[in-house]
Amino acid sequence: MKYQINIEGGFTGIPKQFEGEVKLDKNKEREMLDAVAEKREDHSHLRDGFTYTVKFTGDDGVYESQFGESNLPSSIRSFITDIQKSNG
């Protein structure tokens, strides 16, 4: 599964971007795609927080969504943490 993650905002305002491809088992991949596909409450009026734009491309198509700190699914948060650790 290919991923593209943009993290913007925060105190410094320095954007971060992660892009690549990762091999996940089918259950984990489905969990990630379901988390991105689920409709979330809009928090775009909030300031000084991070905005996460997450895009996954898999066998089923392209899934893209935008989250704030308060509505970022824990599975996506864990995935981002793992990606950040592997990119050192």
Coordinates of N, CA and C in Angstrom, one line a residue:
M1 N 0.8 -1.2 0.0 CA 0.0 0.0 0.0 C 0.9 1.2 0.0
K2 N 0.6 2.2 -0.9 CA 1.3 3.4 -0.9 C 0.7 4.4 0.0
Y3 N 1.5 5.3 0.6 CA 1.0 6.3 1.5 C 1.6 7.7 1.2
Q4 N 0.9 8.7 1.5 CA 1.3 10.1 1.5 C 0.7 10.8 2.7
I5 N 1.5 11.3 3.5 CA 1.1 12.0 4.7 C 1.7 13.4 4.8
N6 N 0.9 14.4 4.9 CA 1.3 15.8 5.1 C 0.8 16.2 6.5
I7 N 1.8 16.8 7.3 CA 1.5 17.3 8.6 C 1.8 18.8 8.6
E8 N 0.8 19.6 8.9 CA 1.0 21.1 8.8 C 0.5 21.7 10.1
G9 N 0.9 22.9 10.3 CA 0.4 23.7 11.5 C 1.3 23.6 12.7
G10 N 0.7 23.7 13.8 CA 1.5 23.7 15.1 C 2.2 25.1 15.3
F11 N 2.9 25.1 16.4 CA 3.5 26.4 16.8 C 4.6 26.9 15.8
T12 N 5.4 26.0 15.2 CA 6.4 26.5 14.3 C 5.9 26.6 12.9
G13 N 4.9 25.9 12.5 CA 4.3 26.0 11.2 C 5.2 25.3 10.1
I14 N 6.1 24.5 10.5 CA 7.0 23.8 9.6 C 6.3 22.5 9.1
P15 N 6.0 22.4 7.8 CA 5.3 21.2 7.4 C 6.2 20.0 7.3
K16 N 5.6 18.8 7.5 CA 6.4 17.6 7.3 C 5.6 16.7 6.3
Q17 N 6.4 16.0 5.5 CA 5.7 15.1 4.5 C 6.4 13.8 4.5
F18 N 5.6 12.7 4.5 CA 6.1 11.4 4.4 C 5.4 10.7 3.3
E19 N 6.2 10.0 2.5 CA 5.7 9.3 1.3 C 6.4 8.0 1.1
G20 N 5.7 7.0 0.7 CA 6.4 5.7 0.5 C 5.4 4.6 0.2
E21 N 5.9 3.4 0.4 CA 5.1 2.2 0.2 C 5.4 1.3 1.4
V22 N 4.4 0.6 1.9 CA 4.6 -0.3 3.0 C 3.7 -1.5 2.8
K23 N 4.3 -2.7 3.3 CA 3.6 -3.9 3.1 C 2.9 -4.2 4.5
L24 N 1.5 -4.3 4.4 CA 0.8 -4.6 5.6 C 0.0 -5.8 5.4
D25 N -0.4 -6.5 6.5 CA -1.3 -7.7 6.3 C -2.7 -7.1 6.0
K26 N -3.5 -8.0 5.4 CA -4.8 -7.5 4.9 C -5.7 -6.9 6.0
N27 N -5.6 -7.4 7.2 CA -6.4 -6.9 8.3 C -6.0 -5.5 8.7
K28 N -4.7 -5.3 8.8 CA -4.1 -3.9 9.1 C -4.4 -2.9 8.0
E29 N -4.3 -3.4 6.8 CA -4.5 -2.5 5.6 C -6.0 -2.1 5.6
R30 N -6.9 -3.0 5.9 CA -8.4 -2.7 5.9 C -8.6 -1.7 7.0
E31 N -8.0 -1.9 8.2 CA -8.2 -1.0 9.3 C -7.8 0.4 9.0
M32 N -6.7 0.5 8.3 CA -6.2 1.9 7.9 C -7.1 2.5 6.9
L33 N -7.6 1.7 5.9 CA -8.4 2.3 4.8 C -9.8 2.7 5.4
D34 N -10.3 1.8 6.3 CA -11.6 2.1 7.0 C -11.5 3.4 7.8
A35 N -10.4 3.6 8.5 CA -10.2 4.8 9.3 C -10.2 6.1 8.5
V36 N -9.6 6.0 7.3 CA -9.5 7.2 6.4 C -10.9 7.4 5.7
A37 N -11.6 6.3 5.4 CA -12.9 6.4 4.7 C -14.0 6.9 5.6
E38 N -13.9 6.8 7.0 CA -14.9 7.2 7.9 C -15.1 8.7 7.9
K39 N -16.3 9.1 7.9 CA -16.6 10.6 8.0 C -16.3 11.1 9.4
R40 N -15.6 12.1 9.6 CA -15.3 12.7 10.9 C -15.8 14.1 11.0
E41 N -16.0 14.5 12.3 CA -16.5 15.9 12.6 C -15.4 16.9 12.1
D42 N -15.9 18.0 11.6 CA -15.0 19.0 11.0 C -14.5 19.9 12.2
H43 N -13.2 20.0 12.3 CA -12.6 20.9 13.3 C -11.7 21.9 12.6
S44 N -12.0 22.3 11.4 CA -11.2 23.2 10.6 C -11.1 24.6 11.2
H45 N -12.0 25.0 12.1 CA -12.0 26.3 12.8 C -11.0 26.4 13.9
L46 N -10.4 25.3 14.3 CA -9.4 25.3 15.3 C -8.0 25.8 14.8
R47 N -7.3 26.5 15.6 CA -6.0 27.1 15.2 C -4.9 26.5 16.1
D48 N -3.7 26.7 15.6 CA -2.5 26.3 16.3 C -2.3 24.8 16.5
G49 N -3.2 24.0 16.0 CA -3.1 22.5 16.1 C -2.5 22.0 14.8
F50 N -2.2 20.7 14.8 CA -1.7 20.1 13.6 C -2.9 19.6 12.7
T51 N -2.7 19.7 11.4 CA -3.6 19.2 10.4 C -2.9 18.0 9.7
Y52 N -3.5 16.9 9.6 CA -3.0 15.7 9.0 C -3.8 15.4 7.7
T53 N -3.1 15.4 6.6 CA -3.7 15.0 5.4 C -3.1 13.6 5.0
V54 N -4.0 12.6 5.0 CA -3.6 11.2 4.8 C -4.2 10.7 3.5
K55 N -3.3 10.1 2.7 CA -3.7 9.5 1.5 C -3.1 8.1 1.3
F56 N -4.0 7.1 1.1 CA -3.5 5.7 0.9 C -4.0 5.3 -0.5
T57 N -3.1 4.6 -1.2 CA -3.5 4.0 -2.5 C -3.2 2.5 -2.3
G58 N -4.3 1.8 -2.5 CA -4.2 0.3 -2.4 C -4.9 -0.3 -3.5
D59 N -5.1 -1.6 -3.4 CA -5.7 -2.4 -4.5 C -7.2 -1.9 -4.7
D60 N -7.8 -1.4 -3.6 CA -9.2 -1.0 -3.7 C -9.4 0.4 -4.2
G61 N -8.3 1.1 -4.4 CA -8.5 2.5 -4.9 C -7.7 3.5 -4.0
V62 N -8.1 4.8 -4.1 CA -7.4 5.8 -3.4 C -8.3 6.3 -2.3
Y63 N -7.8 6.4 -1.1 CA -8.5 6.9 0.0 C -7.7 8.1 0.6
E64 N -8.5 9.2 0.8 CA -7.8 10.4 1.3 C -8.7 11.1 2.3
S65 N -8.2 11.7 3.3 CA -8.9 12.4 4.3 C -8.0 13.4 5.1
Q66 N -8.7 14.3 5.7 CA -7.9 15.3 6.5 C -8.4 15.2 7.9
F67 N -7.5 15.3 8.9 CA -7.8 15.2 10.3 C -7.2 16.3 11.1
G68 N -7.7 16.6 12.2 CA -7.1 17.5 13.2 C -6.5 16.6 14.3
E69 N -5.9 17.3 15.3 CA -5.3 16.5 16.4 C -6.4 15.8 17.2
S70 N -7.6 16.4 17.3 CA -8.6 15.9 18.1 C -9.4 14.8 17.5
N71 N -9.3 14.6 16.2 CA -10.1 13.5 15.5 C -9.3 12.6 14.7
L72 N -8.0 12.6 14.9 CA -7.1 11.6 14.2 C -7.3 10.2 14.8
P73 N -7.7 9.3 14.0 CA -7.9 7.9 14.6 C -6.6 7.3 15.1
S74 N -6.7 6.6 16.2 CA -5.5 6.0 16.9 C -4.7 5.1 15.9
S75 N -5.4 4.4 15.0 CA -4.6 3.5 14.1 C -3.8 4.4 13.1
I76 N -4.3 5.5 12.7 CA -3.5 6.4 11.8 C -2.4 7.1 12.6
R77 N -2.7 7.5 13.9 CA -1.6 8.1 14.7 C -0.5 7.1 14.9
S78 N -0.8 5.8 15.2 CA 0.2 4.8 15.4 C 1.0 4.6 14.1
F79 N 0.3 4.6 13.0 CA 1.0 4.4 11.7 C 2.0 5.5 11.4
I80 N 1.6 6.8 11.7 CA 2.4 7.9 11.5 C 3.6 7.9 12.4
T81 N 3.4 7.5 13.7 CA 4.5 7.3 14.6 C 5.5 6.3 14.1
D82 N 5.1 5.2 13.6 CA 5.9 4.1 13.1 C 6.7 4.6 11.9
I83 N 6.1 5.4 11.0 CA 6.7 6.0 9.8 C 7.8 7.0 10.2
Q84 N 7.5 7.8 11.2 CA 8.5 8.8 11.7 C 9.7 8.1 12.3
K85 N 9.5 7.0 13.0 CA 10.6 6.3 13.6 C 11.5 5.7 12.6
S86 N 10.9 5.1 11.5 CA 11.6 4.4 10.5 C 12.4 5.4 9.6
N87 N 11.9 6.7 9.6 CA 12.6 7.7 8.8 C 13.6 8.5 9.6
G88 N 13.8 8.1 10.8 CA 14.8 8.6 11.7 C 15.0 9.9 12.1

